Short mmCIF file of C-alpha atoms in Angstrom, two decimals:
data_model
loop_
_atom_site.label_atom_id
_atom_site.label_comp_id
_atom_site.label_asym_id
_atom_site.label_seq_id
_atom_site.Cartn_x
_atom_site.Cartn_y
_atom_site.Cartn_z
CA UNK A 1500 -53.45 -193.52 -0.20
CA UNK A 1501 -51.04 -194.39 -3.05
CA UNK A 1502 -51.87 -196.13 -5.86
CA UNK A 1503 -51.47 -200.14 -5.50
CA UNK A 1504 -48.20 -201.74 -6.30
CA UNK A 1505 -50.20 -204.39 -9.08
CA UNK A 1506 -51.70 -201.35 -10.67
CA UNK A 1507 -48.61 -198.98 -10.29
CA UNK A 1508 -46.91 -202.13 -11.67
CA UNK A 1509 -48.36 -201.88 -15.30
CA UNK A 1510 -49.03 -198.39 -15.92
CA UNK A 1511 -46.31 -198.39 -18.34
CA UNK A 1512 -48.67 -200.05 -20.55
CA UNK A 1513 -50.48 -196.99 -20.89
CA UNK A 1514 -47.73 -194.37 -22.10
CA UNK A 1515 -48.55 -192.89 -24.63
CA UNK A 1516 -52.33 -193.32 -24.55
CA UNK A 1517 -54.67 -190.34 -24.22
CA UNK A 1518 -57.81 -191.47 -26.22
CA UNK A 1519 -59.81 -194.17 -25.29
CA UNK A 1520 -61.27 -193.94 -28.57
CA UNK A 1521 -57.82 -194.01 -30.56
CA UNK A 1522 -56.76 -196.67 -28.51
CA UNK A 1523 -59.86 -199.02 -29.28
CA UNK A 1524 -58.98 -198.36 -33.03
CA UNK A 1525 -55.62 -199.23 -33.14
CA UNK A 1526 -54.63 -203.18 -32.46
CA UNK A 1527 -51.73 -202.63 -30.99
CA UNK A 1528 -52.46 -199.78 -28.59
CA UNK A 1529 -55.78 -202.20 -27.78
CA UNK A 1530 -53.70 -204.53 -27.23
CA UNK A 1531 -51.33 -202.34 -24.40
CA UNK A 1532 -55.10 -201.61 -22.74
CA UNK A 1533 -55.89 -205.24 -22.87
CA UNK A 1534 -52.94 -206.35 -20.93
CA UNK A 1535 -53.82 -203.27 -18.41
CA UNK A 1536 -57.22 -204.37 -18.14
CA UNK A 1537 -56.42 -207.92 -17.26
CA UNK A 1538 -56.46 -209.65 -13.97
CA UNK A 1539 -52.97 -211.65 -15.05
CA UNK A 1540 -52.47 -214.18 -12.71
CA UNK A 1541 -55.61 -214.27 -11.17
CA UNK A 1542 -56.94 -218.02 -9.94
CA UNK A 1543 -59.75 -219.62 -12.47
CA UNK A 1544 -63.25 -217.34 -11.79
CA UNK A 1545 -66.01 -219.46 -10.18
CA UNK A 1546 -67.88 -221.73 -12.48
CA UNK A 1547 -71.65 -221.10 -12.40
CA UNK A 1548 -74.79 -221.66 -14.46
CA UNK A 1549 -74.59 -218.55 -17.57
CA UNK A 1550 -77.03 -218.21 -19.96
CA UNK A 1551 -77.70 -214.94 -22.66
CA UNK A 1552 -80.94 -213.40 -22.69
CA UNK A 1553 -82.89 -210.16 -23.49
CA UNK A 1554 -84.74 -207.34 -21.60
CA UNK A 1555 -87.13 -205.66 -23.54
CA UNK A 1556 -86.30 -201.52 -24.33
CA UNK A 1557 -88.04 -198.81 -25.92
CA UNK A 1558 -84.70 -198.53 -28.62
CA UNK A 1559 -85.02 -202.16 -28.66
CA UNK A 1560 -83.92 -205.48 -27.14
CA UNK A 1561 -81.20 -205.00 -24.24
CA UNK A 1562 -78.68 -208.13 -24.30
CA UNK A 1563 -78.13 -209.31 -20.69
CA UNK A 1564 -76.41 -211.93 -19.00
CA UNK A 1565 -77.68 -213.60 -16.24
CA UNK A 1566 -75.09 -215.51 -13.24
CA UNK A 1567 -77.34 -218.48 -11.82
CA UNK A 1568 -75.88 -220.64 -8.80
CA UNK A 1569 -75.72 -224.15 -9.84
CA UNK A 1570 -77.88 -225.55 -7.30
CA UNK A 1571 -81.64 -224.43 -8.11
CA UNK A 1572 -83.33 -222.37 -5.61
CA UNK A 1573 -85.89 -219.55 -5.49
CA UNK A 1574 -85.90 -216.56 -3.34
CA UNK A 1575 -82.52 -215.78 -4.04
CA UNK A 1576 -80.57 -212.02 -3.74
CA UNK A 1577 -80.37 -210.69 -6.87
CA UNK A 1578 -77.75 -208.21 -8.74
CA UNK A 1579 -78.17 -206.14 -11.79
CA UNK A 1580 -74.60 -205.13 -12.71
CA UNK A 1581 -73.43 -202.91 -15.26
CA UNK A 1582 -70.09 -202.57 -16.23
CA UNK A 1583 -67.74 -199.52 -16.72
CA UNK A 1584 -65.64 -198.40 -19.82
CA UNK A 1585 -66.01 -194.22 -19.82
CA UNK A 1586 -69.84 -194.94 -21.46
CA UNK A 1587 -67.81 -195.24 -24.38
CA UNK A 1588 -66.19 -199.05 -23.85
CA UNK A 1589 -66.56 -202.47 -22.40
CA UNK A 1590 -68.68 -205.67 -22.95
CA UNK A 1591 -69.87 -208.98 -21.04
CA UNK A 1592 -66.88 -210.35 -21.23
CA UNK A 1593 -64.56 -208.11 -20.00
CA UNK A 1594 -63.20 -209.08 -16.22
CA UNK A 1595 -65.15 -205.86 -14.42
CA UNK A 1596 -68.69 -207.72 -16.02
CA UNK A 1597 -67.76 -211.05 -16.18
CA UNK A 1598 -65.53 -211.78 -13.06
CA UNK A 1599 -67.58 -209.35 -11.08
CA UNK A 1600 -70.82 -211.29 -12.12
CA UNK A 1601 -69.10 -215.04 -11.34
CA UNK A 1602 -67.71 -213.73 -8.07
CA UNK A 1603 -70.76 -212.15 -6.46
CA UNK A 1604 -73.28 -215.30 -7.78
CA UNK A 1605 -70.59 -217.88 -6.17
CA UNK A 1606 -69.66 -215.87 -3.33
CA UNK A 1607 -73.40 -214.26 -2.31
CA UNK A 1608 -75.34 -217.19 -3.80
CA UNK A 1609 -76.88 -214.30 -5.72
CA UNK A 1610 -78.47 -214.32 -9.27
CA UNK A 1611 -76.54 -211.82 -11.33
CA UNK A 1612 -77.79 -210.15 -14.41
CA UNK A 1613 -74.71 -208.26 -16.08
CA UNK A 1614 -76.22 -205.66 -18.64
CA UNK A 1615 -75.25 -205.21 -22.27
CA UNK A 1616 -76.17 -201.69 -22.48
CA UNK A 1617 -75.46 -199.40 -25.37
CA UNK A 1618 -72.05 -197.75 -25.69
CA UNK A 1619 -72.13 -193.88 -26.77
CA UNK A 1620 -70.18 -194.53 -29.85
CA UNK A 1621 -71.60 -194.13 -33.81
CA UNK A 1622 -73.88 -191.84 -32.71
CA UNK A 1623 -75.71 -193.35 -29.78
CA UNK A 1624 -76.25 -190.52 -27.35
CA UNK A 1625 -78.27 -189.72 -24.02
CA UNK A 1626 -80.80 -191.02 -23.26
CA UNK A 1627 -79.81 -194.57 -24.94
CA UNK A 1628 -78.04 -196.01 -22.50
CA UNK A 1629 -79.57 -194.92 -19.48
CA UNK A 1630 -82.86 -195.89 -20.80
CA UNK A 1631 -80.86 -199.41 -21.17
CA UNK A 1632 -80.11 -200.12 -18.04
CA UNK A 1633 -83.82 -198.94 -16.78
CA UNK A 1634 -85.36 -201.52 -18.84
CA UNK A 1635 -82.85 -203.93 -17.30
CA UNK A 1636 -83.30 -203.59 -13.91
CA UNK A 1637 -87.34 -203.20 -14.77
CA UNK A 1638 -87.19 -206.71 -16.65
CA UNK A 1639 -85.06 -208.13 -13.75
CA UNK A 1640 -87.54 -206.76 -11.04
CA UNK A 1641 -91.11 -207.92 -13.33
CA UNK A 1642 -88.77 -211.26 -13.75
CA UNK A 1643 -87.90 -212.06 -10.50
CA UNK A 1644 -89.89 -215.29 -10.02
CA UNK A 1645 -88.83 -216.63 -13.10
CA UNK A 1646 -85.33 -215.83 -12.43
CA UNK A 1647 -85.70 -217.68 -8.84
CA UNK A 1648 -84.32 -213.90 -7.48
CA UNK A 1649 -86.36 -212.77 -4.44
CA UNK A 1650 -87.97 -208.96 -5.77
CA UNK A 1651 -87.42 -207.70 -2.30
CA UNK A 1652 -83.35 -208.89 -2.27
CA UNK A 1653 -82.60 -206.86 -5.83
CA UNK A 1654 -79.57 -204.93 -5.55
CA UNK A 1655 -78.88 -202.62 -8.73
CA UNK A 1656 -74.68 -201.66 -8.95
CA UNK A 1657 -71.89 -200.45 -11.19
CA UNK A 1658 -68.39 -199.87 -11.84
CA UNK A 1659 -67.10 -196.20 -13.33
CA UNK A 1660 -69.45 -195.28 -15.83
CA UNK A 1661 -71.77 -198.70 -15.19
CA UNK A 1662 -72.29 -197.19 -11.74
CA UNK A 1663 -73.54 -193.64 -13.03
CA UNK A 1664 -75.88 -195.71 -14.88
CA UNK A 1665 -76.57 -197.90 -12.53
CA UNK A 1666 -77.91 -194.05 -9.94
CA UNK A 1667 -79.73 -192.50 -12.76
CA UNK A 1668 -81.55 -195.48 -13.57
CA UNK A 1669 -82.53 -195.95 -10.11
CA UNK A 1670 -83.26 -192.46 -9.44
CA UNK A 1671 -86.04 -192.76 -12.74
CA UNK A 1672 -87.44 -195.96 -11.41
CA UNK A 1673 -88.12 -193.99 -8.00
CA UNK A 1674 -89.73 -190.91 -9.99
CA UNK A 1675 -91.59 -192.59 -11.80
CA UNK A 1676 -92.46 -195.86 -10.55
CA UNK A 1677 -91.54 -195.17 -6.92
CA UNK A 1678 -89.58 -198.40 -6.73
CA UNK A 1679 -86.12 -198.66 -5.48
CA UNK A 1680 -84.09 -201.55 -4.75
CA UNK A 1681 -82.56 -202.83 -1.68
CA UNK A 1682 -79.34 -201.61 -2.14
CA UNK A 1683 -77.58 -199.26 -4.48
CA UNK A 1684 -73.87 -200.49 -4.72
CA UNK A 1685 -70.96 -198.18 -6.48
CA UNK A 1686 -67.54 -198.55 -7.45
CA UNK A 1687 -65.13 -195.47 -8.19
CA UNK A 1688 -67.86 -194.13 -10.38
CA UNK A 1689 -69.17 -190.19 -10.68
CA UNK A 1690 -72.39 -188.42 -10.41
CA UNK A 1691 -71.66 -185.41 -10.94
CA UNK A 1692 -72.97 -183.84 -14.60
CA UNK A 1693 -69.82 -181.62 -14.04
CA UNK A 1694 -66.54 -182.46 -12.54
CA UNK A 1695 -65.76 -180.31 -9.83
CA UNK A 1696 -62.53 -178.95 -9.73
CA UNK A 1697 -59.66 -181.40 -8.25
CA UNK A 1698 -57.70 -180.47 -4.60
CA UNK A 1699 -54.21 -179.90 -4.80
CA UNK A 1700 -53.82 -182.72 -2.85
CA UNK A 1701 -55.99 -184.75 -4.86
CA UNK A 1702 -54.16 -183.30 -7.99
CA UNK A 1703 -51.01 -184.30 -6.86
CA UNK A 1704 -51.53 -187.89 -6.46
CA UNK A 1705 -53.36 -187.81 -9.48
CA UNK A 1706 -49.84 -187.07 -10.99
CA UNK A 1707 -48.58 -190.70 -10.35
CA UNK A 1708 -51.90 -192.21 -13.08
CA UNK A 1709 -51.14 -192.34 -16.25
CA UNK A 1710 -52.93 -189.74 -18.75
CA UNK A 1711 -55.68 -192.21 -20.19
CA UNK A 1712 -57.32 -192.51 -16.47
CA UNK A 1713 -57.16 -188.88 -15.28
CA UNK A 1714 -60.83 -187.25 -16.15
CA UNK A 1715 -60.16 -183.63 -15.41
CA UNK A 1716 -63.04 -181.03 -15.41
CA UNK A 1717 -60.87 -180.01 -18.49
CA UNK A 1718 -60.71 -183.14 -20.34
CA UNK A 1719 -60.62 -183.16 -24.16
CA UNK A 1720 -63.15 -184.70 -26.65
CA UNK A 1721 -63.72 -188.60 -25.92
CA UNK A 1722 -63.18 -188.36 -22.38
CA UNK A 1723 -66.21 -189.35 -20.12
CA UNK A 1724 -66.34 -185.51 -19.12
CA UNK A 1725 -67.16 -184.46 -22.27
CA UNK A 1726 -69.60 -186.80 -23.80
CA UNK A 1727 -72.81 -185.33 -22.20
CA UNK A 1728 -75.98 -184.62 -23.90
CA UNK A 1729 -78.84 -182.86 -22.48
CA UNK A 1730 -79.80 -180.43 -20.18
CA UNK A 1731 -78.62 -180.84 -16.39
CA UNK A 1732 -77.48 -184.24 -17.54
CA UNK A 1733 -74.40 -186.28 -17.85
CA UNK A 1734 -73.63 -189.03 -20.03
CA UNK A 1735 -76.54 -190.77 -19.21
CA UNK A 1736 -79.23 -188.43 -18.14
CA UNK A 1737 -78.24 -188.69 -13.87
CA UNK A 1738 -79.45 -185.60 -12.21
CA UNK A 1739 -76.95 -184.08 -9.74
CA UNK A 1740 -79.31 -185.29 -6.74
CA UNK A 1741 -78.17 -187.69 -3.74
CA UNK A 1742 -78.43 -191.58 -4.38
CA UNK A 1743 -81.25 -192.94 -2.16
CA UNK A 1744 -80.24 -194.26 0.96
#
């Protein structure tokens, strides 16, 4: 499948760019990644009730967000999201938490909680941010009355790294809780601890992305395939085990 013509459309933003890191630093180059990263002429996102809160952590307070449809109800779906951004990037307000989050509450009727988690930069390592998003999606289960979200209708999900975190934390609430959610939802992510090695046909298309958004088996340092910590772990501590249907 080739790559989309509003993607393909902008990648010239991105020559140039290897490093997420170096390109974080640098205003300009952010500023080339910002433009990539935006939704340009996207219509308004949905406006719904937001408010900022915290889940309690063992590495301390989690910062969460939580998407609440503007008429009150109780027994509602809820979604613990958790963005992407190569475990390394990203925040609430960034269009993969934020729109996602606005789009699913208005759209499902769902309350959303979009997670704040950790970032493995200055030092943060495994098992920091995983242990982030478990206390999340603990808080949001224990919390469920209070947040009007039915505890049978929680859905835990992610986007690229977010949805790496999103399996491992749901595979350690299973071991050792023997909870799981209703539904385990993923976008493009990975859980593998180790990339396996690319097709030719898969390496081939790969040729048309730019640089920044290829994460070989070979990557170099600040790539998402190279910031693992741990034994048998990736980034964030997921075991290479199937998801739970």
């Amino acid at each position: 499948m080739p790559v989309h013509p509003s993607q393909a459309s902008r990648f010239a933003l991105l020559d140039g760019l290897t490093s997420f890191e170096a390109a974080m630093a640098d205003p300009a180059s952010r500023a080339r990644l910002d433009a990539f990263m935006s939704l340009g002429e996207a219509p308004p996102a949905p406006d719904v009730h937001v408010r900022d809160t915290v889940a309690p952590g063992p590495h301390g307070d989690v910062p969460v967000r939580v998407y609440s449809p503007a008429a009150d109800g109780t027994g509602r779906p809820g979604f613990v999201w958790m963005h992407g951004g190569a475990f390394r990037a990203g925040d609430l307000d960034m269009p993969e938490a934020d729109r996602t989050a606005r789009e699913v509450c208005a759209r499902a009727g769902a309350v959303v909680v979009s997670v704040d988690y950790r970032l493995a930069v200055d030092g943060v390592t495994y098992p920091v941010p995983h242990d982030d998003v478990v206390a999340a999606v603990r808080w949001v289960r224990d919390e469920a009355a209070a947040l009007g979200v039915d505890p049978a209708r929680i859905t835990v999900g992610g986007a690229s790294a977010g949805g790496n975190l999103a399996t491992g934390a749901t595979l350690r609430l299973r071991d050792d809780e023997g909870w799981q959610p209703a539904a385990l939802v993923l976008a493009y992510t990975t859980t593998h601890a180790v990339l396996p090695p690319a097709s030719a046909e898969l390496t081939a298309l790969m040729a048309e992305v730019p640089v920044l958004l290829r994460f070989p088996p070979a990557a170099g340092p600040g790539s998402p395939a190279t910031t693992s910590a741990g034994p048998r772990a990736g980034p964030t501590g997921t075991r290479c085990r199937p998801a739970p249907s």
